[in-house]
Amino acid sequence: MHNDDRIVICESPDIDEAVDRLNEAFNEKRTIIIVGRCRVDYHGRASSKLEPGERIVIMKEDGAVLVHRSKGYEPVNWQPSGCILQALREEDCLIIKAIKRAPREVVTIFFDRIHFLSTFKLMDEGEFSLYASEEEMRRAILMEPSLIEEGFKPIDYERRVKPGFVDIYGVDKDGRIVVVEIKRRTAGKEAVLQLERYIETLKRSLNKEVRGILAAPVISRDARQTLLSLGLDFRRVDPKKCSEILKRKEEKKILDFFRHFTNA
Amino acid sequence: MHNDDRIVICESPDIDEAVDRLNEAFNEKRTIIIVGRCRVDYHGRASSKLEPGERIVIMKEDGAVLVHRSKGYEPVNWQPSGCILQALREEDCLIIKAIKRAPREVVTIFFDRIHFLSTFKLMDEGEFSLYASEEEMRRAILMEPSLIEEGFKPIDYERRVKPGFVDIYGVDKDGRIVVVEIKRRTAGKEAVLQLERYIETLKRSLNKEVRGILAAPVISRDARQTLLSLGLDFRRVDPKKCSEILKRKEEKKILDFFRHFTNA
DNA sequence: GCCTAGGTCCCGTCA
DNA sequence: TGACGGGGCCTAGGC
């Protein structure tokens, strides 16, 4: 067993040692990994039962819990962050309880064999950046409205309409009001119906013609059908190109800044 | 370092050892846990960049990959099952690539410090059972149609309507066609619109009146408004009660079976 | 391959 | 707190 402030690793710990290590880790908000044989009960919005088998359990410093089997992306049982963790011994069993309230949900893990238990203080300040999201598409269209069509002029974005938000709100070259609904992947029926709802609401409240444009990389056949029958338009917009446009504009901004400095 | 067929644990392995262990694990379809300092790139449907920090990386026998930070339920980067894994050394860096095709997506993990690396052959045949799901609600309603209303008679379930599926299709006590849409949690606008779409399609194709009933534990205020204005009904149905009904019916079945035996 | 719908979805955001 | 929509959603099931 290795033990310092940062890392604790126990191979085949007995139950009492495991309970001690876990309580220590809960107090110090350490991240925990356990590999061993366990069964799991869950009661909350639904219920579930997982029969015994060997799994990986991760418990994080914010109270998130994940039970992973040997296959698949998803945990078989889990608890999102913010729950209270307890470890106790009962007979020859290590019992871990993860309790969340509102709604009350309880995950109980019963280990009858612990292959290994490890706790860490993870140092992680690294920034995470995501590109080509719907938000980036919106920003790119606002900076380069011709991505929608020539003469399009955005007026507002994330505009509240009844309950919901119009992605971009503007006018076309002929002064007609335009509503743009953005999707970062194949637009389906829901996207069309969403757009239609906004337009109906706006038409009634403004008592004017309102154009609807669905901006997405692709549109499904059915959705296109519905779109056309409702008199709405589709405009192909690629999220990656939007991301590149933003990057270029950012670079230009910085360049202009330095140019200004040089000239000054 | 401990090493047998089932478990391999390496504390602070050097990069060459890590590469060896990983390739061994990929070949033998072992589950892998690495804790260390890394940065991560992702390119695919979107792109992302994660700056260096200490994280937990899990690689499963089916090619699923998870990169977990010290907080939160969700992995910051991941790859679902079915991707190809590679490990290689480049300078003082352990590089792990997880590649998926259709659509092509690549996650690259660069470790510059490995606190510990562990590989397992997890034995897990335990069955997983989920209760109070939408599927259990459907089965309960089929066995006990009065959960919807007196005189309701189901005819079919998961019935294909254009593209989409009607949860339950049947007739009411007056012989009118009924479509039931089930939701296991608070029904919102989408649920109402979904039901409305099915009804519109069925009305046109059957050229008859069609009733729509939304069955859920609760309905949001807005959704109820829309529902009523469309002339549809809401019926409160609790997923847990459905689960209990099923359990009782199952028990009765077993009891009847033994009674039959005793009498025979 | 596309498309639809569920999920203990989780998560952020806003009334 | 409820409600709504996004997500690299993932996953299962149909066609």
XYZ file of C-alpha atoms in Angstrom, chain A:
264
model
C 0.000 0.000 0.000
C 1.225 3.422 -1.001
C 0.054 6.456 0.935
C 0.783 10.179 0.733
C -1.331 13.305 0.556
C -2.087 12.836 -3.116
C -2.611 9.136 -3.726
C -3.722 6.176 -1.648
C -3.753 2.734 -3.224
C -4.903 -0.379 -1.361
C -4.794 -3.811 -2.954
C -7.382 -6.275 -1.613
C -8.109 -4.215 1.510
C -10.228 -5.822 4.188
C -13.603 -4.282 4.868
C -12.613 -2.286 7.937
C -9.664 -0.760 6.159
C -11.890 0.085 3.181
C -14.442 1.780 5.435
C -11.659 3.831 7.074
C -10.174 4.858 3.747
C -13.591 5.808 2.383
C -14.575 7.928 5.363
C -11.201 9.653 5.213
C -11.765 10.284 1.502
C -15.316 11.611 2.023
C -14.055 14.044 4.677
C -11.177 15.247 2.553
C -13.276 15.376 -0.609
C -11.044 12.946 -2.435
C -11.873 11.124 -5.624
C -12.322 7.369 -5.131
C -12.003 4.331 -7.377
C -13.058 0.874 -6.213
C -12.829 -2.294 -8.265
C -14.571 -5.340 -6.850
C -17.567 -7.619 -6.759
C -20.796 -5.886 -5.837
C -24.547 -5.771 -6.197
C -26.448 -2.480 -6.484
C -29.924 -1.275 -5.539
C -31.440 1.977 -6.683
C -34.655 3.620 -5.490
C -35.876 6.993 -6.579
C -37.697 8.224 -9.653
C -37.524 4.596 -10.736
C -35.984 1.508 -9.103
C -33.403 -0.977 -10.219
C -31.574 -4.059 -9.070
C -28.182 -5.182 -10.304
C -27.129 -8.733 -9.399
C -23.547 -9.391 -8.224
C -20.605 -8.989 -10.566
C -17.260 -7.221 -10.805
C -17.473 -3.508 -11.521
C -15.675 -0.218 -11.269
C -17.129 2.352 -8.901
C -16.056 5.990 -9.008
C -17.032 8.483 -6.334
C -16.112 12.090 -6.935
C -15.367 14.947 -4.609
C -18.710 16.605 -5.372
C -20.677 13.479 -4.478
C -21.170 12.110 -7.977
C -21.176 8.299 -8.142
C -20.719 6.030 -11.155
C -20.998 2.247 -11.320
C -19.445 0.969 -14.544
C -19.613 -2.523 -15.985
C -17.011 -3.890 -18.394
C -18.901 -2.632 -21.437
C -20.552 0.472 -22.744
C -20.397 4.218 -22.436
C -23.046 4.538 -19.781
C -22.827 3.713 -16.088
C -25.276 0.969 -15.088
C -26.078 2.851 -11.877
C -25.154 6.350 -10.848
C -25.877 9.386 -8.770
C -25.306 12.924 -10.057
C -23.191 15.407 -8.088
C -24.458 16.760 -4.811
C -25.301 13.614 -2.957
C -24.250 12.451 0.485
C -21.951 9.453 0.726
C -21.694 6.911 3.529
C -19.607 3.779 3.968
C -20.215 1.124 6.580
C -19.546 -2.479 7.366
C -22.335 -5.013 7.729
C -21.250 -8.603 8.280
C -18.750 -9.372 5.519
C -20.042 -6.637 3.300
C -18.887 -3.116 2.530
C -21.981 -1.012 2.025
C -21.831 2.344 0.285
C -24.860 4.573 0.266
C -25.255 7.598 -1.990
C -28.269 9.697 -1.060
C -29.724 12.636 -2.917
C -32.787 14.680 -2.016
C -35.375 16.505 -4.151
C -36.262 14.103 -5.500
C -35.014 11.643 -2.896
C -32.913 8.993 -4.555
C -30.761 6.330 -3.000
C -28.114 4.133 -4.565
C -26.772 1.354 -2.346
C -23.710 -0.648 -3.323
C -22.894 -3.911 -1.530
C -19.304 -5.083 -2.015
C -18.466 -8.629 -0.956
C -14.988 -8.495 -2.517
C -12.719 -5.527 -3.023
C -9.908 -6.079 -5.494
C -8.600 -2.653 -5.027
C -9.428 0.733 -3.644
C -7.729 3.979 -4.435
C -8.283 7.593 -3.413
C -6.818 10.751 -4.943
C -6.673 14.456 -4.666
C -6.909 15.323 -8.368
C -5.376 18.654 -9.399
C -7.253 19.841 -12.428
C -7.619 23.444 -13.467
C -7.425 22.724 -17.208
C -9.845 24.675 -19.345
C -12.307 22.837 -21.566
C -13.343 24.356 -24.903
C -15.978 23.018 -27.255
C -16.129 24.062 -30.898
C -18.843 23.751 -33.549
C -21.686 23.913 -31.030
C -25.064 25.447 -31.747
C -23.955 28.505 -29.829
C -20.972 28.961 -32.160
C -23.280 28.639 -35.148
C -25.434 31.424 -33.762
C -22.441 33.680 -33.135
C -21.089 33.023 -36.631
C -24.447 33.868 -38.237
C -24.669 37.075 -36.204
C -21.198 38.103 -37.421
C -21.781 36.907 -40.989
C -25.550 37.102 -41.681
C -25.046 36.179 -45.358
C -24.652 32.607 -44.079
C -28.470 32.750 -43.979
C -29.007 34.830 -47.115
C -27.905 38.034 -48.818
C -29.418 41.074 -47.179
C -30.397 39.347 -43.946
C -30.043 41.658 -40.952
C -30.190 40.175 -37.454
C -31.922 42.341 -34.861
C -31.889 40.136 -31.787
C -30.991 36.638 -30.604
C -32.339 34.291 -27.956
C -35.471 36.430 -28.116
C -38.215 35.279 -25.806
C -41.392 34.279 -27.670
C -44.273 32.962 -25.547
C -42.401 30.233 -23.731
C -39.238 29.493 -25.651
C -36.496 31.400 -27.378
C -36.079 32.302 -31.015
C -32.463 31.602 -31.962
C -32.138 34.630 -34.258
C -34.695 37.297 -35.072
C -34.153 39.755 -37.927
C -35.332 41.198 -41.255
C -34.646 40.169 -44.847
C -33.622 42.417 -47.742
C -37.301 43.287 -48.363
C -37.898 44.237 -44.743
C -39.887 41.120 -43.864
C -39.433 39.702 -40.380
C -37.352 36.545 -40.286
C -37.073 33.929 -37.572
C -34.059 31.590 -37.734
C -34.010 28.266 -35.924
C -30.543 26.717 -35.666
C -29.708 23.033 -35.291
C -26.144 21.719 -35.115
C -27.081 18.335 -36.585
C -29.698 16.826 -38.885
C -32.883 18.784 -38.360
C -35.919 16.564 -37.784
C -39.639 17.113 -37.388
C -39.314 18.632 -33.927
C -37.087 21.392 -35.301
C -39.691 22.268 -37.948
C -42.536 22.228 -35.437
C -40.504 24.349 -33.037
C -39.915 26.932 -35.771
C -43.576 26.800 -36.773
C -44.685 27.471 -33.195
C -42.514 30.588 -32.942
C -43.799 31.895 -36.258
C -47.433 31.351 -35.346
C -46.945 33.184 -32.060
C -45.102 36.074 -33.719
C -47.572 36.357 -36.612
C -50.430 36.729 -34.151
C -48.663 39.134 -31.805
C -47.198 41.316 -34.572
C -50.078 40.881 -37.015
C -47.539 40.714 -39.874
C -46.035 38.221 -42.273
C -43.150 36.301 -40.656
C -40.632 34.191 -42.576
C -39.090 31.106 -40.996
C -35.670 29.740 -41.866
C -34.286 26.490 -40.508
C -30.474 26.580 -40.472
C -28.776 23.196 -40.081
C -26.146 21.046 -41.775
C -28.846 18.675 -43.091
C -32.587 18.152 -42.886
C -34.408 14.815 -42.808
C -36.705 13.959 -45.737
C -39.896 14.092 -43.689
C -38.895 17.308 -42.015
C -38.167 18.915 -45.411
C -41.625 17.857 -46.608
C -43.313 19.404 -43.575
C -41.129 22.512 -43.839
C -42.068 23.145 -47.459
C -45.770 22.505 -46.846
C -45.643 25.159 -44.120
C -43.959 27.607 -46.500
C -40.736 27.738 -44.507
C -37.170 27.732 -45.828
C -34.161 25.555 -45.204
C -30.640 26.915 -45.307
C -27.661 24.594 -45.183
C -25.210 25.799 -42.515
C -22.223 23.755 -41.401
C -21.265 24.000 -37.721
C -17.582 23.464 -38.472
C -17.510 26.254 -41.041
C -19.147 28.490 -38.459
C -16.437 27.570 -35.997
C -13.762 28.434 -38.582
C -15.416 31.754 -39.398
C -15.357 32.682 -35.716
C -11.732 31.675 -35.424
C -10.798 33.800 -38.452
C -12.715 36.791 -37.095
C -10.989 36.405 -33.735
C -7.614 36.340 -35.441
C -8.494 39.390 -37.510
C -9.513 41.206 -34.348
C -6.158 40.518 -32.738
C -4.333 41.487 -35.915
C -6.269 44.755 -36.118
C -5.457 45.426 -32.502
C -1.715 45.096 -33.142
C -1.939 47.071 -36.374
C -3.607 49.870 -34.424
C -0.761 49.733 -31.935
C 1.881 49.880 -34.647
C 0.210 52.814 -36.339
C -0.229 54.647 -33.063
